[in-house]
């Protein structure tokens, strides 16, 4: 398909942008603390809110891309992600910033699987599709490395709010390309298993949060509690 390279560029940019926000905010935390008077717990919430929401909803986002349509889910995710990024940039309190970070992570959980599904539909040949998916995955990996550098430059040149404002033009560019891409339909015969999706989100969300807490505070009551919830939800899901 002649548009395949353009689709690859747009979806790789989507993977880069959604993954970038995992790390780009780290270098802005000092300025956030000074501007909003955030404590250590609040700053940790700014970071983990995005990570936990993304991890919890990522598989559900992939299912929605199959059920509702690849392009529709990608565009919806971009709207949510961009809107939440604006909310983060305009936040006047730590609690507001954390809330918008959670919503931003939920949007990214739609952007990542939606972009991957759209990319896979653009390539008919398995070998070319595999190379394209490899580039898409590498874009996300590059974002993890580039996040602190990009964040530092934006904070130094403008303010911590620029870390979030930059997402708006990127999301608009990706959406513009996605609107012209074929292969954005849904898979026939697929349906959304709502109870299964909810349980999967609970398992992934609590398990991820347990890992975050263990790395921050060590293994204690809260970590064990999260793991118990994740284990019970996993058992119910299997049943």
Short mmCIF file of N, CA and C in Angstrom, two decimals, residues 7-8 11-12 15 112 115-123 125-141:
data_model
loop_
_atom_site.label_atom_id
_atom_site.label_comp_id
_atom_site.label_asym_id
_atom_site.label_seq_id
_atom_site.Cartn_x
_atom_site.Cartn_y
_atom_site.Cartn_z
N UNK A 7 1.52 5.67 7.34
CA UNK A 7 0.87 5.03 8.49
C UNK A 7 1.92 4.62 9.52
N UNK A 8 3.03 4.08 9.05
CA UNK A 8 4.10 3.68 9.95
C UNK A 8 4.64 4.87 10.72
N UNK A 11 1.85 6.05 13.32
CA UNK A 11 1.64 5.13 14.44
C UNK A 11 2.89 5.02 15.31
N UNK A 12 4.06 5.12 14.70
CA UNK A 12 5.28 5.12 15.50
C UNK A 12 5.37 6.38 16.36
N UNK A 15 3.12 5.77 19.30
CA UNK A 15 3.78 4.94 20.32
C UNK A 15 4.82 5.76 21.08
N UNK A 112 -2.07 3.23 22.20
CA UNK A 112 -1.05 2.22 21.88
C UNK A 112 -1.62 1.03 21.11
N UNK A 115 -3.08 2.20 17.62
CA UNK A 115 -2.06 2.50 16.61
C UNK A 115 -1.42 1.21 16.08
N UNK A 116 -1.19 0.25 16.96
CA UNK A 116 -0.59 -1.01 16.52
C UNK A 116 -1.53 -1.77 15.58
N UNK A 117 -2.82 -1.79 15.93
CA UNK A 117 -3.80 -2.50 15.08
C UNK A 117 -3.91 -1.82 13.71
N UNK A 118 -3.90 -0.50 13.70
CA UNK A 118 -3.98 0.24 12.43
C UNK A 118 -2.73 -0.01 11.59
N UNK A 119 -1.59 -0.08 12.23
CA UNK A 119 -0.35 -0.35 11.52
C UNK A 119 -0.36 -1.76 10.91
N UNK A 120 -0.79 -2.75 11.68
CA UNK A 120 -0.83 -4.12 11.18
C UNK A 120 -1.75 -4.26 9.98
N UNK A 121 -2.85 -3.50 9.98
CA UNK A 121 -3.80 -3.57 8.87
C UNK A 121 -3.25 -2.92 7.60
N UNK A 122 -2.22 -2.07 7.74
CA UNK A 122 -1.67 -1.37 6.58
C UNK A 122 -0.70 -2.22 5.78
N UNK A 123 -0.25 -3.35 6.34
CA UNK A 123 0.73 -4.19 5.67
C UNK A 123 0.15 -5.59 5.44
N UNK A 125 1.86 -8.09 3.64
CA UNK A 125 2.92 -9.10 3.66
C UNK A 125 3.43 -9.30 5.08
N UNK A 126 3.48 -10.53 5.57
CA UNK A 126 3.92 -10.79 6.95
C UNK A 126 5.32 -10.25 7.25
N UNK A 127 6.24 -10.37 6.31
CA UNK A 127 7.61 -9.92 6.56
C UNK A 127 7.66 -8.41 6.73
N UNK A 128 6.98 -7.68 5.85
CA UNK A 128 6.94 -6.22 5.96
C UNK A 128 6.20 -5.78 7.21
N UNK A 129 5.14 -6.52 7.56
CA UNK A 129 4.39 -6.19 8.77
C UNK A 129 5.27 -6.37 10.01
N UNK A 130 6.06 -7.44 10.02
CA UNK A 130 6.94 -7.69 11.16
C UNK A 130 7.98 -6.59 11.31
N UNK A 131 8.54 -6.13 10.20
CA UNK A 131 9.51 -5.03 10.27
C UNK A 131 8.86 -3.75 10.76
N UNK A 132 7.64 -3.49 10.27
CA UNK A 132 6.94 -2.27 10.69
C UNK A 132 6.62 -2.30 12.17
N UNK A 133 6.17 -3.45 12.66
CA UNK A 133 5.87 -3.58 14.09
C UNK A 133 7.15 -3.42 14.92
N UNK A 134 8.27 -3.92 14.39
CA UNK A 134 9.54 -3.74 15.08
C UNK A 134 9.92 -2.28 15.22
N UNK A 135 9.69 -1.50 14.15
CA UNK A 135 9.97 -0.06 14.20
C UNK A 135 9.03 0.62 15.19
N UNK A 136 7.75 0.22 15.17
CA UNK A 136 6.77 0.77 16.11
C UNK A 136 7.21 0.52 17.55
N UNK A 137 7.64 -0.70 17.85
CA UNK A 137 8.08 -1.03 19.21
C UNK A 137 9.35 -0.28 19.58
N UNK A 138 10.25 -0.13 18.63
CA UNK A 138 11.49 0.60 18.89
C UNK A 138 11.22 2.07 19.19
N UNK A 139 10.16 2.62 18.58
CA UNK A 139 9.80 4.02 18.84
C UNK A 139 9.41 4.21 20.29
N UNK A 140 8.66 3.23 20.82
CA UNK A 140 8.31 3.30 22.23
C UNK A 140 9.52 3.17 23.13
N UNK A 141 10.45 2.27 22.76
CA UNK A 141 11.67 2.13 23.54
C UNK A 141 12.52 3.39 23.50
#
